[in-house]
Tab-separated table of C-alpha atoms (C1' of nucleotides) in Angstrom:
chain	number	residue	atom	x	y	z
A	1	MET	CA	4.536	0.184	-2.151
A	2	PRO	CA	1.641	0.747	-4.433
A	3	GLU	CA	-0.320	3.908	-3.751
A	4	LYS	CA	-3.157	5.376	-5.808
A	5	PRO	CA	-1.172	6.077	-9.013
A	6	GLU	CA	0.302	2.571	-9.009
A	7	VAL	CA	-3.098	1.041	-8.309
A	8	ILE	CA	-4.611	2.992	-11.211
A	9	THR	CA	-1.767	1.835	-13.451
A	10	VAL	CA	-2.354	-1.792	-12.517
A	11	SER	CA	-6.092	-1.377	-13.014
A	12	LYS	CA	-5.545	-0.027	-16.530
A	13	THR	CA	-3.220	-2.906	-17.326
A	14	LEU	CA	-5.809	-5.413	-16.118
A	15	GLU	CA	-8.480	-3.730	-18.264
A	16	LYS	CA	-6.417	-4.353	-21.368
A	17	ILE	CA	-5.753	-7.973	-20.563
A	18	ILE	CA	-8.689	-9.621	-18.793
A	19	ILE	CA	-11.934	-7.803	-19.651
A	20	GLY	CA	-14.390	-10.174	-21.317
A	21	LYS	CA	-12.684	-13.308	-20.053
A	22	THR	CA	-14.605	-15.963	-18.158
A	23	ILE	CA	-13.202	-17.574	-15.027
A	24	LYS	CA	-12.832	-21.322	-15.350
A	25	ASP	CA	-10.952	-22.161	-12.187
A	26	VAL	CA	-9.367	-20.608	-9.116
A	27	ASP	CA	-6.509	-21.950	-7.011
A	28	VAL	CA	-5.547	-20.438	-3.671
A	29	TYR	CA	-2.142	-21.403	-2.290
A	30	TRP	CA	-1.970	-19.003	0.678
A	31	ASP	CA	-5.247	-18.722	2.565
A	32	ASN	CA	-4.458	-15.476	4.402
A	33	ILE	CA	-4.607	-13.560	1.139
A	34	ILE	CA	-8.340	-14.215	1.060
A	35	ILE	CA	-10.695	-12.219	3.264
A	36	GLY	CA	-13.533	-14.549	4.204
A	37	ASN	CA	-13.984	-18.195	3.374
A	38	LYS	CA	-11.568	-19.589	0.803
A	39	ASN	CA	-13.987	-22.143	-0.614
A	40	ASP	CA	-16.719	-19.543	-1.009
A	41	PHE	CA	-14.194	-17.271	-2.719
A	42	ILE	CA	-13.412	-19.961	-5.270
A	43	LYS	CA	-17.023	-21.013	-5.744
A	44	ASP	CA	-18.216	-17.406	-6.194
A	45	LEU	CA	-15.643	-16.688	-8.892
A	46	LYS	CA	-16.121	-19.762	-11.048
A	47	GLY	CA	-18.148	-19.074	-14.173
A	48	GLU	CA	-18.126	-15.281	-13.677
A	49	LYS	CA	-17.119	-13.058	-16.576
A	50	ILE	CA	-14.877	-9.968	-16.191
A	51	ASP	CA	-17.065	-6.947	-16.859
A	52	THR	CA	-15.379	-3.677	-15.844
A	53	ILE	CA	-12.509	-2.622	-13.600
A	54	THR	CA	-12.104	0.421	-11.393
A	55	THR	CA	-10.360	1.473	-8.184
A	56	ARG	CA	-11.480	2.686	-4.776
A	57	GLY	CA	-8.639	4.005	-2.677
A	58	LYS	CA	-5.844	1.507	-3.049
A	59	TRP	CA	-8.266	-1.298	-3.879
A	60	ILE	CA	-8.695	-2.644	-7.381
A	61	VAL	CA	-12.367	-3.437	-7.965
A	62	ILE	CA	-13.103	-5.962	-10.688
A	63	PHE	CA	-16.794	-6.170	-11.553
A	64	LEU	CA	-17.908	-9.591	-12.705
A	65	THR	CA	-21.267	-10.950	-13.824
A	66	THR	CA	-22.887	-10.932	-10.379
A	67	LYS	CA	-19.940	-10.387	-8.027
A	68	ALA	CA	-17.084	-7.988	-7.497
A	69	LEU	CA	-13.534	-9.181	-6.914
A	70	ILE	CA	-11.539	-6.688	-4.866
A	71	CYS	CA	-7.747	-6.799	-4.583
A	72	HIS	CA	-5.308	-4.862	-2.414
A	73	LEU	CA	-1.642	-5.017	-3.384
A	74	ARG	CA	-0.429	-3.804	0.017
A	75	MET	CA	3.357	-3.762	-0.143
A	76	GLU	CA	4.450	-5.931	-3.015
A	77	GLY	CA	1.415	-7.549	-4.585
A	78	LYS	CA	1.403	-7.777	-8.369
A	79	PHE	CA	-0.279	-9.649	-11.183
A	80	PHE	CA	1.443	-11.901	-13.640
A	81	PHE	CA	-0.121	-13.418	-16.722
A	82	ARG	CA	0.882	-16.871	-17.792
A	83	ASN	CA	-0.289	-19.899	-19.632
A	84	PRO	CA	-1.669	-22.547	-17.249
A	85	SER	CA	1.051	-24.933	-18.408
A	86	VAL	CA	3.699	-22.750	-16.742
A	87	PRO	CA	4.458	-24.077	-13.244
A	88	LYS	CA	3.401	-21.989	-10.261
A	89	GLY	CA	6.055	-19.526	-9.114
A	90	LYS	CA	7.259	-19.477	-5.528
A	91	HIS	CA	5.305	-16.323	-4.713
A	92	ASP	CA	2.195	-16.988	-6.803
A	93	HIS	CA	-0.549	-17.265	-4.191
A	94	VAL	CA	-3.779	-17.080	-6.164
A	95	ILE	CA	-4.156	-18.291	-9.737
A	96	ILE	CA	-7.279	-17.497	-11.715
A	97	THR	CA	-7.565	-19.541	-14.889
A	98	PHE	CA	-9.778	-18.351	-17.739
A	99	THR	CA	-11.725	-20.391	-20.257
A	100	ASP	CA	-9.465	-19.159	-23.081
A	101	ASP	CA	-6.558	-21.065	-21.548
A	102	THR	CA	-4.795	-18.058	-20.071
A	103	ASP	CA	-4.425	-17.190	-16.419
A	104	MET	CA	-3.822	-14.351	-13.985
A	105	ARG	CA	-1.566	-14.889	-10.979
A	106	PHE	CA	-1.482	-12.838	-7.824
A	107	ASN	CA	2.180	-12.758	-6.869
A	108	ASP	CA	3.225	-11.315	-3.518
A	109	VAL	CA	6.574	-11.941	-1.868
A	110	ARG	CA	5.457	-10.590	1.492
A	111	LYS	CA	1.992	-12.190	1.429
A	112	PHE	CA	0.466	-8.945	2.714
A	113	GLY	CA	-1.944	-8.551	-0.192
A	114	LYS	CA	-5.671	-9.162	0.189
A	115	MET	CA	-8.493	-10.351	-2.052
A	116	ALA	CA	-12.207	-10.789	-1.491
A	117	VAL	CA	-15.384	-11.469	-3.428
A	118	LEU	CA	-18.395	-9.321	-2.590
A	119	PRO	CA	-21.870	-8.838	-4.077
A	120	LYS	CA	-21.514	-6.630	-7.141
A	121	HIS	CA	-24.105	-3.971	-6.405
A	122	GLU	CA	-23.225	-3.359	-2.761
A	123	VAL	CA	-19.473	-3.526	-2.993
A	124	PHE	CA	-18.875	0.133	-2.071
A	125	LYS	CA	-21.309	-0.097	0.840
A	126	LEU	CA	-19.537	-3.023	2.467
A	127	LYS	CA	-16.334	-3.404	4.421
A	128	PRO	CA	-13.564	-2.796	3.669
A	129	LEU	CA	-14.521	-0.250	0.997
A	130	VAL	CA	-17.220	1.500	3.024
A	131	ASP	CA	-14.670	2.800	5.521
A	132	LEU	CA	-12.688	4.712	2.919
A	133	GLY	CA	-12.651	8.492	2.765
A	134	LEU	CA	-12.679	10.722	-0.292
A	135	GLU	CA	-10.628	10.075	-3.399
A	136	TYR	CA	-7.907	12.655	-3.972
A	137	ASN	CA	-9.736	14.031	-7.019
A	138	ASP	CA	-13.227	14.008	-5.506
A	139	LYS	CA	-14.894	17.414	-5.863
A	140	ASN	CA	-16.052	17.118	-2.270
A	141	LEU	CA	-12.460	17.160	-1.087
A	142	THR	CA	-12.390	20.788	0.031
A	143	PRO	CA	-10.193	22.618	2.558
A	144	THR	CA	-13.194	22.705	4.879
A	145	TYR	CA	-13.674	18.952	4.675
A	146	LEU	CA	-10.001	18.334	5.344
A	147	VAL	CA	-9.688	20.746	8.263
A	148	GLU	CA	-12.857	19.359	9.851
A	149	ASN	CA	-11.448	15.875	9.697
A	150	LEU	CA	-8.023	16.911	10.985
A	151	GLN	CA	-9.427	18.959	13.864
A	152	LYS	CA	-9.733	16.029	16.257
A	153	LYS	CA	-6.396	14.477	15.266
A	154	LYS	CA	-3.394	14.982	17.482
A	155	VAL	CA	-1.141	12.824	15.311
A	156	PRO	CA	1.372	14.415	12.904
A	157	ILE	CA	-0.087	15.636	9.597
A	158	LYS	CA	2.073	13.038	7.833
A	159	THR	CA	0.284	10.289	9.770
A	160	ALA	CA	-3.151	11.850	9.231
A	161	LEU	CA	-2.662	11.877	5.461
A	162	LEU	CA	-2.018	8.136	5.632
A	163	ASP	CA	-5.392	7.671	7.336
A	164	GLN	CA	-7.440	6.148	4.529
A	165	SER	CA	-10.719	7.174	6.127
A	166	ILE	CA	-10.050	10.863	5.452
A	167	ILE	CA	-8.400	10.898	2.013
A	168	THR	CA	-7.864	7.490	0.480
A	169	GLY	CA	-4.989	6.606	-1.826
A	170	ILE	CA	-2.017	8.407	-0.295
A	171	GLY	CA	0.849	6.201	0.912
A	172	ASN	CA	4.194	6.872	2.504
A	173	ILE	CA	6.046	8.066	-0.587
A	174	TYR	CA	3.528	10.537	-2.003
A	175	ASP	CA	2.808	11.752	1.518
A	176	ASP	CA	6.392	13.036	1.790
A	177	GLU	CA	6.184	14.575	-1.668
A	178	ILE	CA	2.867	16.299	-0.980
A	179	LEU	CA	4.094	17.823	2.279
A	180	PHE	CA	7.327	18.979	0.681
A	181	ALA	CA	5.441	20.632	-2.174
A	182	SER	CA	3.134	22.239	0.388
A	183	HIS	CA	6.053	23.501	2.550
A	184	ILE	CA	4.523	21.808	5.579
A	185	ASP	CA	6.556	20.085	8.292
A	186	PRO	CA	5.404	16.443	8.432
A	187	LEU	CA	5.634	16.525	12.232
A	188	ARG	CA	3.128	19.328	12.670
A	189	LYS	CA	0.060	18.192	14.544
A	190	ALA	CA	-2.864	17.570	12.211
A	191	ASN	CA	-5.108	19.879	14.210
A	192	THR	CA	-2.832	22.866	13.493
A	193	ILE	CA	-3.505	22.686	9.749
A	194	SER	CA	-5.233	25.885	8.581
A	195	LEU	CA	-7.688	26.234	5.713
A	196	GLU	CA	-4.866	27.728	3.671
A	197	ASP	CA	-2.591	24.793	4.487
A	198	ALA	CA	-5.385	22.374	3.619
A	199	ASP	CA	-5.944	24.128	0.309
A	200	ASN	CA	-2.239	23.748	-0.411
A	201	ILE	CA	-2.240	20.089	0.511
A	202	ILE	CA	-5.255	19.339	-1.676
A	203	LYS	CA	-3.877	21.210	-4.687
A	204	ASN	CA	-0.468	19.567	-4.417
A	205	THR	CA	-2.010	16.150	-3.900
A	206	LYS	CA	-3.914	16.533	-7.150
A	207	LEU	CA	-0.883	17.849	-9.013
A	208	ILE	CA	1.440	15.126	-7.792
A	209	LEU	CA	-0.902	12.160	-8.046
A	210	ASP	CA	-2.223	13.211	-11.464
A	211	LYS	CA	1.315	13.544	-12.770
A	212	ALA	CA	2.299	10.199	-11.259
A	213	VAL	CA	-0.730	8.560	-12.897
A	214	THR	CA	0.335	10.031	-16.246
A	215	MET	CA	3.803	8.604	-15.756
A	216	GLY	CA	2.557	5.137	-14.865
A	217	GLY	CA	3.329	5.351	-11.160
A	218	THR	CA	6.535	5.101	-9.203
A	219	THR	CA	8.779	2.076	-9.534
A	220	ILE	CA	10.536	1.565	-6.248
A	221	LYS	CA	11.695	-1.883	-5.401
A	222	SER	CA	9.131	-4.182	-6.920
A	223	PHE	CA	6.206	-2.274	-8.350
A	224	THR	CA	5.164	-3.451	-11.756
A	225	SER	CA	1.726	-3.361	-13.323
A	226	ALA	CA	2.581	-6.430	-15.322
A	227	GLU	CA	5.906	-7.978	-16.078
A	228	GLY	CA	8.325	-5.579	-17.649
A	229	VAL	CA	6.021	-2.592	-17.116
A	230	HIS	CA	7.523	0.048	-14.893
A	231	GLY	CA	6.440	3.499	-13.816
A	232	LEU	CA	8.633	6.533	-14.273
A	233	PHE	CA	7.627	8.832	-11.454
A	234	GLN	CA	10.567	7.761	-9.278
A	235	ASN	CA	12.625	10.204	-11.353
A	236	GLU	CA	10.315	13.002	-10.222
A	237	LEU	CA	10.534	12.461	-6.480
A	238	SER	CA	11.751	15.580	-4.689
A	239	VAL	CA	12.517	14.204	-1.251
A	240	HIS	CA	11.446	10.629	-0.574
A	241	GLY	CA	14.401	8.269	-0.798
A	242	LYS	CA	16.528	10.933	-2.441
A	243	LYS	CA	20.021	9.614	-2.994
A	244	ASP	CA	22.031	12.804	-2.561
A	245	GLY	CA	19.975	13.684	0.514
A	246	LEU	CA	19.780	17.352	-0.404
A	247	CYS	CA	16.759	19.613	-0.584
A	248	PRO	CA	16.039	20.451	-4.239
A	249	LEU	CA	14.919	23.942	-3.181
A	250	CYS	CA	17.586	25.176	-0.762
A	251	GLY	CA	20.304	22.560	-1.023
A	252	GLU	CA	20.385	21.846	2.691
A	253	PRO	CA	20.605	18.209	3.803
A	254	LEU	CA	17.178	16.604	4.134
A	255	VAL	CA	16.078	15.224	7.465
A	256	VAL	CA	15.682	11.442	7.350
A	257	THR	CA	13.637	10.235	10.260
A	258	LYS	CA	10.629	8.223	11.369
A	259	VAL	CA	7.174	9.674	11.752
A	260	GLY	CA	4.509	7.353	13.059
A	261	GLY	CA	6.914	4.489	12.419
A	262	ARG	CA	7.338	5.357	8.722
A	263	GLY	CA	10.494	6.411	6.972
A	264	THR	CA	10.188	10.136	6.365
A	265	TYR	CA	12.194	12.636	4.321
A	266	TYR	CA	11.769	16.376	4.628
A	267	CYS	CA	13.567	19.708	4.628
A	268	SER	CA	13.485	21.391	8.017
A	269	LYS	CA	14.277	24.741	6.396
A	270	CYS	CA	11.618	24.696	3.658
A	271	GLN	CA	8.861	22.877	5.537
A	272	LYS	CA	7.257	24.678	8.477
B	1	DA	C1'	-12.465	7.667	21.531
B	2	DT	C1'	-7.995	8.055	20.149
B	3	DA	C1'	-3.407	6.510	19.605
B	4	DA	C1'	0.434	3.638	20.107
B	5	DA	C1'	2.092	-1.064	19.642
B	6	DC	C1'	1.921	-5.378	17.611
B	7	DG	C1'	1.389	-8.920	13.867
B	8	DC	C1'	1.475	-10.307	9.351
B	9	DC	C1'	5.679	-11.761	5.918
B	10	DT	C1'	10.154	-12.249	3.162
B	11	DG	C1'	14.339	-10.647	1.026
B	12	DG	C1'	18.105	-7.770	1.373
B	13	DC	C1'	21.472	-5.695	3.949
B	14	DG	C1'	25.282	-4.784	7.367
B	15	DG	C1'	28.155	-6.840	10.670
B	16	DC	C1'	31.054	-10.429	12.149
C	1	DT	C1'	30.791	-17.864	2.490
C	2	DG	C1'	27.350	-18.067	5.935
C	3	DC	C1'	24.682	-16.952	9.781
C	4	DC	C1'	22.185	-13.477	12.595
C	5	DG	C1'	19.516	-9.624	13.572
C	6	DC	C1'	17.335	-5.836	11.771
C	7	DC	C1'	14.635	-3.223	8.501
C	8	DA	C1'	10.926	-2.075	5.043
C	9	DG	C1'	5.733	-0.703	5.581
C	10	DG	C1'	-0.175	-0.943	4.561
C	11	DC	C1'	-3.379	-1.752	7.537
C	12	DG	C1'	-6.244	-4.767	10.656
C	13	DT	C1'	-6.154	-6.037	15.383
C	14	DT	C1'	-4.906	-5.591	20.096
C	15	DT	C1'	-3.602	-3.033	24.029
C	16	DA	C1'	-3.056	1.200	26.752
DNA sequence: ATAAACGCCTGGCGGC
DNA sequence: TGCCGCCAGGCGTTTA
């Protein structure tokens, strides 16, 4: 389940491999991956050259000559690089072929991933990117900003941190880690978060996500930035998916439950 | 307006 | 061994 650190890792991998290449052809084998018209998507990409690559929230933003290609990995999306002579894999849904006779394949078992082509210079001002909140390392992400945005929320803080319109980039795994590090009960209503709590959350978010970025993300299940490339942060997880089920601070059994429909791990003794 | 529920998808798992 | 039902979960859409 790629979250910000995994998305950054994939973006860096793409930078190394595809910058400077020119798109010769595009094949779409599962239409629902594409936001908008499939034929326009293909037409808009052909002949464009890969310029720069960045991220916005969990979106990968690939700037081309006149367009921007945006990609969301959702649950299991990943990119493979092949030679066009290699037959399409079962879960390869979009294949972009370059003029140098290499290609890039969007592979997604669950077919939840999304791609779209938008005008280059307005890409951040258009849906879906325009709806995103602050990046976790944005200097404008202050305790005041966070508390203001949580004030009207009656959902659990765990759920509010997954709301991409407030802070963008946090997913289910890092959410649990951030709240554990902040000693905050994931079930607490978002509107009970104090400025001090918010300060804690922001600091821990930066610490955890920065460290995860350094370690190449978390490899759980199927995340890979390219074939054979795996992150290492899974070894650093304190609570989420922990095998022994014990709190690393107090040793008590962790609570495994659902919050807002998402699998949630926390320590009821250490998180208040 | 907010929030809960549903839909999108497939592979892996437990149970029989 | 095989079939069935259930689960995972990001996020857009639908319903309450």
